[in-house]
mmCIF file of N, CA and C and ligand atoms in Angstrom:
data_model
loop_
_atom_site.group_PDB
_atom_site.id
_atom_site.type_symbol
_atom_site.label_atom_id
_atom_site.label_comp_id
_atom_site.label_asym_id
_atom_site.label_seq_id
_atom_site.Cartn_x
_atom_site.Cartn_y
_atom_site.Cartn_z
ATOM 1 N N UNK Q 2 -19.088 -3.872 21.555
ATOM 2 C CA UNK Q 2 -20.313 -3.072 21.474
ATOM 3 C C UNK Q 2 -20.322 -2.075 22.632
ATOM 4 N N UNK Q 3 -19.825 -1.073 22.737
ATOM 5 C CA UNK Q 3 -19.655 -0.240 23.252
ATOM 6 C C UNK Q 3 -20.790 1.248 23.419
ATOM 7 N N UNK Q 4 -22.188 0.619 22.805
ATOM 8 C CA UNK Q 4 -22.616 1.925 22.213
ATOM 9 C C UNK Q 4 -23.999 1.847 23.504
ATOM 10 N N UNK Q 5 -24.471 2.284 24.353
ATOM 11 C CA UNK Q 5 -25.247 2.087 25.616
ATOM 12 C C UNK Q 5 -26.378 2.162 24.751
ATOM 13 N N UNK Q 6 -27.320 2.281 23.671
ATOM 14 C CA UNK Q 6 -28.032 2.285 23.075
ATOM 15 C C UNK Q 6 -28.477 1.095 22.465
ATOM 16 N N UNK Q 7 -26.938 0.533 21.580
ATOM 17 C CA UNK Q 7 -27.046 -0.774 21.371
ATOM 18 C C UNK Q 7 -27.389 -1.806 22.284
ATOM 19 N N UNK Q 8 -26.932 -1.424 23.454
ATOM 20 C CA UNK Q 8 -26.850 -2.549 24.436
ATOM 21 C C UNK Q 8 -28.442 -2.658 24.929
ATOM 22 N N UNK Q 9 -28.975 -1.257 25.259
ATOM 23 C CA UNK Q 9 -30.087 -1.270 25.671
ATOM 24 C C UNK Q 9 -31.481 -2.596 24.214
ATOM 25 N N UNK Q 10 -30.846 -2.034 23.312
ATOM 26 C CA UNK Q 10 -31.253 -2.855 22.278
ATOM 27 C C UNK Q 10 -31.356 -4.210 22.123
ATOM 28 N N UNK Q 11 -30.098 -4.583 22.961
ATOM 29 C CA UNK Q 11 -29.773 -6.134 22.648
ATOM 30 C C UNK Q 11 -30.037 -6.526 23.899
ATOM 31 N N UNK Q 12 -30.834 -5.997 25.088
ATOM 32 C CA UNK Q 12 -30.916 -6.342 26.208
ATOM 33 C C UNK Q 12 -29.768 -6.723 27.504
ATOM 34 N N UNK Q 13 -28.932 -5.694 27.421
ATOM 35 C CA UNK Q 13 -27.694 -6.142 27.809
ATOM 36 C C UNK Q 13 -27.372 -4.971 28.917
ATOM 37 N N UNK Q 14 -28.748 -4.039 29.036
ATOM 38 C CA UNK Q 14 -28.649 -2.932 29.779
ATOM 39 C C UNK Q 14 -29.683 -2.286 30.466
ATOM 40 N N UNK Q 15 -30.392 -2.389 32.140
ATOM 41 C CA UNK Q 15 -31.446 -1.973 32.793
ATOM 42 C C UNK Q 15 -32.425 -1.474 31.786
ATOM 43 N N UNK Q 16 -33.546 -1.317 31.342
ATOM 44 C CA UNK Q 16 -34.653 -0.209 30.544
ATOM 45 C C UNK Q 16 -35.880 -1.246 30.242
ATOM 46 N N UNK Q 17 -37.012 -0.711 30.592
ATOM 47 C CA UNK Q 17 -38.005 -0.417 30.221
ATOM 48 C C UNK Q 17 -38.218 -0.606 29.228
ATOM 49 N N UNK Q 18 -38.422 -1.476 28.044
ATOM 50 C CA UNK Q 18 -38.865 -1.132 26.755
ATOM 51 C C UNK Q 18 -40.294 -1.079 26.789
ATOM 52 N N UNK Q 19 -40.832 0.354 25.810
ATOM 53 C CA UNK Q 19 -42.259 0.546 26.090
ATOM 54 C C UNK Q 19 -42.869 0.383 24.386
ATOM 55 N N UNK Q 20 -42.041 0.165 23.602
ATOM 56 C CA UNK Q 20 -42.373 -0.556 22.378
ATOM 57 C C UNK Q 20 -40.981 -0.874 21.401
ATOM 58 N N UNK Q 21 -41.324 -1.992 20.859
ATOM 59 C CA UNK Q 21 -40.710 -2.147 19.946
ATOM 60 C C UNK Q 21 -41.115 -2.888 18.674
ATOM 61 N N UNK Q 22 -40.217 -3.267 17.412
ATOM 62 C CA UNK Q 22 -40.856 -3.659 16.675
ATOM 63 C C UNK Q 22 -39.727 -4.227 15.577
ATOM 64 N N UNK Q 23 -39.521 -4.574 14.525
ATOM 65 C CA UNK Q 23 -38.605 -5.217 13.891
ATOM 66 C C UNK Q 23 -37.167 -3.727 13.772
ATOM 67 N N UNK Q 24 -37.837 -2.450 13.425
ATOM 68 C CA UNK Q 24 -36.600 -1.671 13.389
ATOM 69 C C UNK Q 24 -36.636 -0.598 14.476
ATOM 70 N N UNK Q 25 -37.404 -0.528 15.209
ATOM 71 C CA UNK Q 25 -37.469 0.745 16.038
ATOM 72 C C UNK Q 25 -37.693 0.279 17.470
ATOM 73 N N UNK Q 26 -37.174 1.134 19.119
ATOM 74 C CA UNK Q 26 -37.490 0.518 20.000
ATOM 75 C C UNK Q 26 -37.728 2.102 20.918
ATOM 76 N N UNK Q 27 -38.438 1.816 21.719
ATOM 77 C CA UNK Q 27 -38.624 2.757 22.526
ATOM 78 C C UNK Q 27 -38.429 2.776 24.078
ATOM 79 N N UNK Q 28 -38.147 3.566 25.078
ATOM 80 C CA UNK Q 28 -37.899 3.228 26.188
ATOM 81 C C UNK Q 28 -37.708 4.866 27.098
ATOM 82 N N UNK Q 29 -38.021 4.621 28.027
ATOM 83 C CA UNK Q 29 -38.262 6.500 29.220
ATOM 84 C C UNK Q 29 -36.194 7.138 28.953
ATOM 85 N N UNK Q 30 -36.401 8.087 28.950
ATOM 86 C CA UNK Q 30 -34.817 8.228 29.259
ATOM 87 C C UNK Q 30 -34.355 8.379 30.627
ATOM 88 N N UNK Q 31 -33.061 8.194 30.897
ATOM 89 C CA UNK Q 31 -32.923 7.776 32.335
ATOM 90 C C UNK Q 31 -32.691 8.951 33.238
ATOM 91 N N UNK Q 32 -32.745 10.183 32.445
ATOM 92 C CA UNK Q 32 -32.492 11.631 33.202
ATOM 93 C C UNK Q 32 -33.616 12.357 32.157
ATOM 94 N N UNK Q 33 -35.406 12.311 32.817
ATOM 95 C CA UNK Q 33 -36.141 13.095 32.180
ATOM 96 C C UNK Q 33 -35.654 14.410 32.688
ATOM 97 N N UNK Q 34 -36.393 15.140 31.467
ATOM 98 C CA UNK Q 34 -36.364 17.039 31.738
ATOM 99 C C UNK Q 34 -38.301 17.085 31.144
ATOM 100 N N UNK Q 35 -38.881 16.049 31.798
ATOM 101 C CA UNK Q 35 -40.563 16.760 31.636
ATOM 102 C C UNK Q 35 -40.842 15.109 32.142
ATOM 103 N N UNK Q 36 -42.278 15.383 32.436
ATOM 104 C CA UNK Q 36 -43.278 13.980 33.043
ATOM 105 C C UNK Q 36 -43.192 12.970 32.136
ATOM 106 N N UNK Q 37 -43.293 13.371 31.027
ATOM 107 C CA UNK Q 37 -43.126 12.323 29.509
ATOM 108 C C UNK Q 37 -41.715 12.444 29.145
ATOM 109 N N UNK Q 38 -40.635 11.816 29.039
ATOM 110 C CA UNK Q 38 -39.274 11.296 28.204
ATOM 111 C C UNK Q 38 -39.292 10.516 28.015
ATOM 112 N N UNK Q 39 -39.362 10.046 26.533
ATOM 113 C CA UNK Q 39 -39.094 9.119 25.700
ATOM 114 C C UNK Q 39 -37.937 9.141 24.802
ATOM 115 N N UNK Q 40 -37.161 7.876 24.451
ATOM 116 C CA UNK Q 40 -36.215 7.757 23.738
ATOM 117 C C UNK Q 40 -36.837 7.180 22.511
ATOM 118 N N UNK Q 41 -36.997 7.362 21.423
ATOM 119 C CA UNK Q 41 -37.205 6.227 20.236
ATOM 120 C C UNK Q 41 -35.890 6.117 19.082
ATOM 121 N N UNK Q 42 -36.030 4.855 19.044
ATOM 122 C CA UNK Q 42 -34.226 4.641 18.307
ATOM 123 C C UNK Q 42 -34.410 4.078 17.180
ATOM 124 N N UNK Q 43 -33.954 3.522 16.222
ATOM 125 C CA UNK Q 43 -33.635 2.913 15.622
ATOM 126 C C UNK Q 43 -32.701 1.229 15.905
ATOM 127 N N UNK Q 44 -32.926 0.387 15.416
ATOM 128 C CA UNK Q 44 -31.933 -0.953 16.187
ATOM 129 C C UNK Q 44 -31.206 -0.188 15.337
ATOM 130 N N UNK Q 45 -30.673 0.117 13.950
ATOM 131 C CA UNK Q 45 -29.346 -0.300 13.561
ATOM 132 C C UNK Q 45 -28.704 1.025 14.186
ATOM 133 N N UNK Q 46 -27.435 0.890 14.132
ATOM 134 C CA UNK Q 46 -26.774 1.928 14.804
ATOM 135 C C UNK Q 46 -26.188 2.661 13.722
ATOM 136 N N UNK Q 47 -27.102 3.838 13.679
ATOM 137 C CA UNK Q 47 -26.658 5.032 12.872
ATOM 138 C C UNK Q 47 -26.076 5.961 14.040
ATOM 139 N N UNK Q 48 -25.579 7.053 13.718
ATOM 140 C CA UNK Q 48 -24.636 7.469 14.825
ATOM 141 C C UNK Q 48 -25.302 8.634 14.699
ATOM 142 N N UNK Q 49 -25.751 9.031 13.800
ATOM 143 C CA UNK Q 49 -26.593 10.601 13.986
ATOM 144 C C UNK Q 49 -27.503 10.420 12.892
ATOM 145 N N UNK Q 50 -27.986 11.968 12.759
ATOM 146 C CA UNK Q 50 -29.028 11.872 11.841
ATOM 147 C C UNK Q 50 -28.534 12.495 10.577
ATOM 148 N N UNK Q 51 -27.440 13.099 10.354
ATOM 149 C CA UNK Q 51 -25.793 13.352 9.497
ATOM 150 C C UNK Q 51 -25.815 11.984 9.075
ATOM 151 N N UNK Q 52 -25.479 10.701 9.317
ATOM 152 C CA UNK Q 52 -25.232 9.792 9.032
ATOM 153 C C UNK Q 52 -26.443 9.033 8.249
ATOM 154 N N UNK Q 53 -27.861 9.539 7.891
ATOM 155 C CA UNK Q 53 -28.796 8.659 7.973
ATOM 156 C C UNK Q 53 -28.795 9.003 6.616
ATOM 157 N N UNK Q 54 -28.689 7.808 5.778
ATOM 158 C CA UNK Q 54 -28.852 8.100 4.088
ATOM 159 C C UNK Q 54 -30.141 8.279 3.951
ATOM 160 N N UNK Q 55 -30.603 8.285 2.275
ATOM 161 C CA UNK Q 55 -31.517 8.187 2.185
ATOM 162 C C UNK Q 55 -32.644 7.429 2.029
ATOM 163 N N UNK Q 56 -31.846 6.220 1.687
ATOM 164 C CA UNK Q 56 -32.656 4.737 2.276
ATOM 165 C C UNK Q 56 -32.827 4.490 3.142
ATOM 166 N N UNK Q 57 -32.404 5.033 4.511
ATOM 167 C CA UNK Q 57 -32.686 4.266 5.543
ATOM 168 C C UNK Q 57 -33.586 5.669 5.990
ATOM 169 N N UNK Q 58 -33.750 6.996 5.086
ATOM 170 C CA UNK Q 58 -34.661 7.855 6.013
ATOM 171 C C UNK Q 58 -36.203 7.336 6.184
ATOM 172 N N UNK Q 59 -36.684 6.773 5.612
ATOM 173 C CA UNK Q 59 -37.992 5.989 6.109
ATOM 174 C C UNK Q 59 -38.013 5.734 7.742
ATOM 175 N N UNK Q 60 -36.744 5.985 8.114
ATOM 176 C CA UNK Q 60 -37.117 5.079 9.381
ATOM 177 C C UNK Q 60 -37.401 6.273 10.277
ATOM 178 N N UNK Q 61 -37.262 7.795 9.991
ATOM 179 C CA UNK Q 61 -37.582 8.461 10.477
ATOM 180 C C UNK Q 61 -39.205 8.836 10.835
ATOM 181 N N UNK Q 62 -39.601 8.623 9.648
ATOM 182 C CA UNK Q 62 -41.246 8.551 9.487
ATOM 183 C C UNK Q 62 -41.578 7.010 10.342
ATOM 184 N N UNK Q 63 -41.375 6.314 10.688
ATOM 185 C CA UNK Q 63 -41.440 5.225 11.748
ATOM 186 C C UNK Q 63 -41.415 5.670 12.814
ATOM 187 N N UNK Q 64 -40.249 6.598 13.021
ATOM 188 C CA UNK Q 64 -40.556 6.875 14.817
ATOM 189 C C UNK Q 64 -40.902 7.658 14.555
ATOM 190 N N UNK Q 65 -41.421 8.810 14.143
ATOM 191 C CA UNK Q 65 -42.220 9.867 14.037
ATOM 192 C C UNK Q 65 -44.242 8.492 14.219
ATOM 193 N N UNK Q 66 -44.233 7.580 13.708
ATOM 194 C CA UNK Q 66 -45.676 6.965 13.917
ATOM 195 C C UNK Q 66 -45.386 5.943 15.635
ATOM 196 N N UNK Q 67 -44.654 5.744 16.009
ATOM 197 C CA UNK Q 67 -44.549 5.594 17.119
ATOM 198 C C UNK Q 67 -44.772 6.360 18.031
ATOM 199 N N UNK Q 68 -44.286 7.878 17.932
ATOM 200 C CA UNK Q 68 -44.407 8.622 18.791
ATOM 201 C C UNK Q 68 -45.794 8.766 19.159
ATOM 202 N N UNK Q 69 -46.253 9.415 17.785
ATOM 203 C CA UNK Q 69 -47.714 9.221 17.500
ATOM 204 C C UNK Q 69 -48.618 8.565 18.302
ATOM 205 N N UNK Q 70 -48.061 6.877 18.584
ATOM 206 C CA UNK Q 70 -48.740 5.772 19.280
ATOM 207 C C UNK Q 70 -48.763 6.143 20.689
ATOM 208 N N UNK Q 71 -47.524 6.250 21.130
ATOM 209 C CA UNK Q 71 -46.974 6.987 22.301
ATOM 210 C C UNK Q 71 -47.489 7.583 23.036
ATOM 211 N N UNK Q 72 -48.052 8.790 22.589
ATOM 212 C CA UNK Q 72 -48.595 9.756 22.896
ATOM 213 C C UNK Q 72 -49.808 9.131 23.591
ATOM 214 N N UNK Q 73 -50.400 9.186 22.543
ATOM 215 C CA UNK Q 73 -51.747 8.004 23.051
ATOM 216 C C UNK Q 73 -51.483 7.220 24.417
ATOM 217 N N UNK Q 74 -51.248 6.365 24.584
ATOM 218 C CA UNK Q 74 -50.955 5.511 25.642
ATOM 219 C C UNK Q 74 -50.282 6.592 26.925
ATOM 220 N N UNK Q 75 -49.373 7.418 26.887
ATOM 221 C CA UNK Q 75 -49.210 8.300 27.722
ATOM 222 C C UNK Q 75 -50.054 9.694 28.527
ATOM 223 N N UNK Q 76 -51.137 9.871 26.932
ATOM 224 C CA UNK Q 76 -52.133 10.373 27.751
ATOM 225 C C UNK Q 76 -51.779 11.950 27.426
ATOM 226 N N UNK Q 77 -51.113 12.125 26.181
ATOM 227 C CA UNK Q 77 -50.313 13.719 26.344
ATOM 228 C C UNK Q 77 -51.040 13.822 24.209
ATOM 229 N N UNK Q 78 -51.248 13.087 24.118
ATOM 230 C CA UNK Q 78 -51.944 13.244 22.647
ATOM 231 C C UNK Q 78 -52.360 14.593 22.337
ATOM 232 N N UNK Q 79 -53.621 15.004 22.986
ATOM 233 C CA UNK Q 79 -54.223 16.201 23.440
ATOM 234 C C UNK Q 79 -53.394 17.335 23.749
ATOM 235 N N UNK Q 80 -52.730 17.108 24.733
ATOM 236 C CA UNK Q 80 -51.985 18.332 25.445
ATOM 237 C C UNK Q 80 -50.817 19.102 24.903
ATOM 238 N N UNK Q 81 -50.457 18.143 23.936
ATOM 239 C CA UNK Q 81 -48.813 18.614 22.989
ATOM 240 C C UNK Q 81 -48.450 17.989 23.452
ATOM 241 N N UNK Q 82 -46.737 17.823 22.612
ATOM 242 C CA UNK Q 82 -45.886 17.409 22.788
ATOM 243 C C UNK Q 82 -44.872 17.437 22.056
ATOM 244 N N UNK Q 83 -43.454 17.592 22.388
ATOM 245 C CA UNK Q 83 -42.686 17.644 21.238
ATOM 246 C C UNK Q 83 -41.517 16.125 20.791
ATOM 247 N N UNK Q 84 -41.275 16.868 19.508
ATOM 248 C CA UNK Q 84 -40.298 15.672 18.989
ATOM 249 C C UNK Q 84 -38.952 16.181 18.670
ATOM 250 N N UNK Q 85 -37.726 15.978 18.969
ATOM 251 C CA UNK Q 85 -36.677 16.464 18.695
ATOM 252 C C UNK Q 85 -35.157 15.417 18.726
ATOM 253 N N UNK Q 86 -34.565 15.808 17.994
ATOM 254 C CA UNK Q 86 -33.283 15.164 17.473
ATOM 255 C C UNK Q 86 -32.053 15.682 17.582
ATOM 256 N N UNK Q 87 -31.171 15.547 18.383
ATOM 257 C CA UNK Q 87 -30.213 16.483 18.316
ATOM 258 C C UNK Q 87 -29.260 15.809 17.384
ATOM 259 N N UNK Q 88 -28.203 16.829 16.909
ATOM 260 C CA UNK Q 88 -27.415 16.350 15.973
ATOM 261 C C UNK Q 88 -26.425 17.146 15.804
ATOM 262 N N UNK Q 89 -25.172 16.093 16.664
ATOM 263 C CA UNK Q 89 -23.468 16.741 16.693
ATOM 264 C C UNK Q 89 -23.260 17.451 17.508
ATOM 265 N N UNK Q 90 -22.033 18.074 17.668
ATOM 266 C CA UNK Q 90 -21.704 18.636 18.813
ATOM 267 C C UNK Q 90 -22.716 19.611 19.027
ATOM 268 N N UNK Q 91 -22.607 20.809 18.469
ATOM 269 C CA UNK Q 91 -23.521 21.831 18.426
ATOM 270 C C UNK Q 91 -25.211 21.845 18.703
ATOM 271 N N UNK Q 92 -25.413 20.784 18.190
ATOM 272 C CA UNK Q 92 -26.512 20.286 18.028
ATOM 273 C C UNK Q 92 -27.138 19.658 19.611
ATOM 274 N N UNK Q 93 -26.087 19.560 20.423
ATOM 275 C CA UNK Q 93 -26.324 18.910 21.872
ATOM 276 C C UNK Q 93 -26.570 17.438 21.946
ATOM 277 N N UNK Q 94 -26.206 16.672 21.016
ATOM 278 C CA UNK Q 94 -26.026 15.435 20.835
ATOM 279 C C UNK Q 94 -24.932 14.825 21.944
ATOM 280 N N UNK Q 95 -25.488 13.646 22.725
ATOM 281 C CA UNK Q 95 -24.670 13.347 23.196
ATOM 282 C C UNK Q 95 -23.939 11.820 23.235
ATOM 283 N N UNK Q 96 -25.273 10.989 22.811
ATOM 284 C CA UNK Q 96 -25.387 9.461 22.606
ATOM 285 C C UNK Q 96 -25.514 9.318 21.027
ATOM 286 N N UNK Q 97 -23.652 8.906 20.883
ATOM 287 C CA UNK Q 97 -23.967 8.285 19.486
ATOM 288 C C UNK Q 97 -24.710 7.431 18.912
ATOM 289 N N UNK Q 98 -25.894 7.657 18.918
ATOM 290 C CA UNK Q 98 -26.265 6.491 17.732
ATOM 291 C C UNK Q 98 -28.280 7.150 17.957
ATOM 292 N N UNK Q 99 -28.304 7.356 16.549
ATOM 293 C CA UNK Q 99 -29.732 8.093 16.119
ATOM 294 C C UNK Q 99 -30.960 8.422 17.408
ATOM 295 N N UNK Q 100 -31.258 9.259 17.399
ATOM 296 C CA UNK Q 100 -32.915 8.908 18.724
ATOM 297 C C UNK Q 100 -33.111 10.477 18.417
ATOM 298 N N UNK Q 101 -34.541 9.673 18.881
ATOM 299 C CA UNK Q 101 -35.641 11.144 18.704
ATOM 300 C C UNK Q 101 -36.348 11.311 20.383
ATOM 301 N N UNK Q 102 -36.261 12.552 20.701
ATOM 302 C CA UNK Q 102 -36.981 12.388 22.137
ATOM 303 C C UNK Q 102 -38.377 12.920 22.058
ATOM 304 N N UNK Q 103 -39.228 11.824 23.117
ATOM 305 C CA UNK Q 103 -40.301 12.554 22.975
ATOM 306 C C UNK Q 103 -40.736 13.164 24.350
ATOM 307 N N UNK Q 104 -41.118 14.878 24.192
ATOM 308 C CA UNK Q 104 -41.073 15.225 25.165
ATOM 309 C C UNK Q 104 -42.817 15.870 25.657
ATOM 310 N N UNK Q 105 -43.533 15.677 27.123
ATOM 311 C CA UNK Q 105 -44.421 16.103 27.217
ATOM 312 C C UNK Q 105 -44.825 16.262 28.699
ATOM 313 N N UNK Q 106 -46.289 15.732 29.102
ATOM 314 C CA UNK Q 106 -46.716 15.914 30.239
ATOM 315 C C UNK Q 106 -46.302 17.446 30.934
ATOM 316 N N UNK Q 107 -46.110 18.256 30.268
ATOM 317 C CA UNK Q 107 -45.781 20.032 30.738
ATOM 318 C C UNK Q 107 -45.811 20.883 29.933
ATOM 319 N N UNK Q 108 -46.000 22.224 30.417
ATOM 320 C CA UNK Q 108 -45.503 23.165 29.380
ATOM 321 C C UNK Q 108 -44.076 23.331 29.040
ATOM 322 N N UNK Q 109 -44.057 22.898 27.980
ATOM 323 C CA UNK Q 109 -42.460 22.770 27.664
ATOM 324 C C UNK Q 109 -41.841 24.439 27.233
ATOM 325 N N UNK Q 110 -40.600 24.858 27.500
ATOM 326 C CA UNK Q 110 -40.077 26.003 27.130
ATOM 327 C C UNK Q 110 -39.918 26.144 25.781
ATOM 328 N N UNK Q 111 -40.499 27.356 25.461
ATOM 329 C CA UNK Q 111 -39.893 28.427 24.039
ATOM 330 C C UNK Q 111 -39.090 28.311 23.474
ATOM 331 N N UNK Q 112 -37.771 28.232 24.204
ATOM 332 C CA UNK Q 112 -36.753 28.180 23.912
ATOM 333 C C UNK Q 112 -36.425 27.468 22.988
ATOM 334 N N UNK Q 113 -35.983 26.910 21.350
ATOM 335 C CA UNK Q 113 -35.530 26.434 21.189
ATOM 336 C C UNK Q 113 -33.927 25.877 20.514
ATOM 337 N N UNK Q 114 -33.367 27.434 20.980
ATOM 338 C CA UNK Q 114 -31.912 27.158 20.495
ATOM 339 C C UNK Q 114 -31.055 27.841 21.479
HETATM 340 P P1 LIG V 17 -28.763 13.552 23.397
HETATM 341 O O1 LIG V 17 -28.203 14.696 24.181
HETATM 342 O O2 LIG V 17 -27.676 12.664 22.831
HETATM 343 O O3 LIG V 17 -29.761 13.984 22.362
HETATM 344 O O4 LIG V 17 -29.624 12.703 24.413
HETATM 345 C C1 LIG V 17 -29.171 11.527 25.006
HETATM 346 C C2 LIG V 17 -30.190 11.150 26.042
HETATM 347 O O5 LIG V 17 -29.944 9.818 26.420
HETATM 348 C C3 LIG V 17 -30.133 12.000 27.309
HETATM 349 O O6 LIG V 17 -31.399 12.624 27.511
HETATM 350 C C4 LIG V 17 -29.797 10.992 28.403
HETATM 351 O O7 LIG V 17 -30.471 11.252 29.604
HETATM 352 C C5 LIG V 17 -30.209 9.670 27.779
HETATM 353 N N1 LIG V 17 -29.432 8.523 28.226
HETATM 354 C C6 LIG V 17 -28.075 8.445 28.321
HETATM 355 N N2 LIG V 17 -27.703 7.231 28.742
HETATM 356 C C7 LIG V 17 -28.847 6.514 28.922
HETATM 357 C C8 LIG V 17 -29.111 5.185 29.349
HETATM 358 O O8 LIG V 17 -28.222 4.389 29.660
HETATM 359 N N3 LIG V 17 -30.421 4.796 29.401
HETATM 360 C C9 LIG V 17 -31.435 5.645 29.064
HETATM 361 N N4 LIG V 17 -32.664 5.164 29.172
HETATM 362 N N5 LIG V 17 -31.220 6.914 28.654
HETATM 363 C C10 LIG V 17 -29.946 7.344 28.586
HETATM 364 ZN ZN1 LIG V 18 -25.720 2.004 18.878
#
């Protein structure tokens, strides 16, 4: 098991878990770029979001209602916040295996490509 995601999953690696639940887990990322970084994953190890059939896309709408929760408890509900996925090289993906970041507590940049 080689996958630092998994491990974080299976408890086998320093983190914070700030929710979890039978398929989804959440936890700060360990190099924020804003006051709010969040990781939300998936347990099974899909490797991207290329990889995510269409049975298992439900689980996207899961962490999309986590975030949701998230927000709340962080206190950025109100203020914005974003949700984003990278995917593949190009894409700036760097940790194989699915996650959505949630980003807030700032004005986040324009920029998005
Ligand atoms: P990506 O570029 O793949 O979309 O984002 C991967 C994210 O995972 C990066 O923001 C990086 O800081 C975070 N990350 C990488 N390794 C670890 C780790 O071991 N623990 C945590 N909490 N985050 C990590
Ligand atoms: Zn994994």
């Amino acid at each position: 098991m080689d996958c630092i995601f998994c491990q974080i999953i299976a408890g086998k690696a320093p983190g914070e878990i700030l929710y979890q639940d039978e398929e989804v887990i959440a936890f700060p990322d360990i190099n924020p770029v804003a006051p709010v970084h969040l990781l939300i994953i998936p347990r099974k190890h899909i490797p991207s979001l290329a990889d995510l059939s269409e049975e298992e896309s439900p689980l996207i709408g899961r962490m999309v209602n986590v975030a949701n929760q998230l927000v709340k408890s962080e206190g950025i509900a109100e203020s914005g916040y974003r949700l984003a996925i990278n995917c593949g090289e190009e894409g700036g993906q760097l940790v194989p295996h699915l996650h959505m970041h949630l980003l807030g507590g700032k004005r986040l940049s324009d920029a998005l490509g």
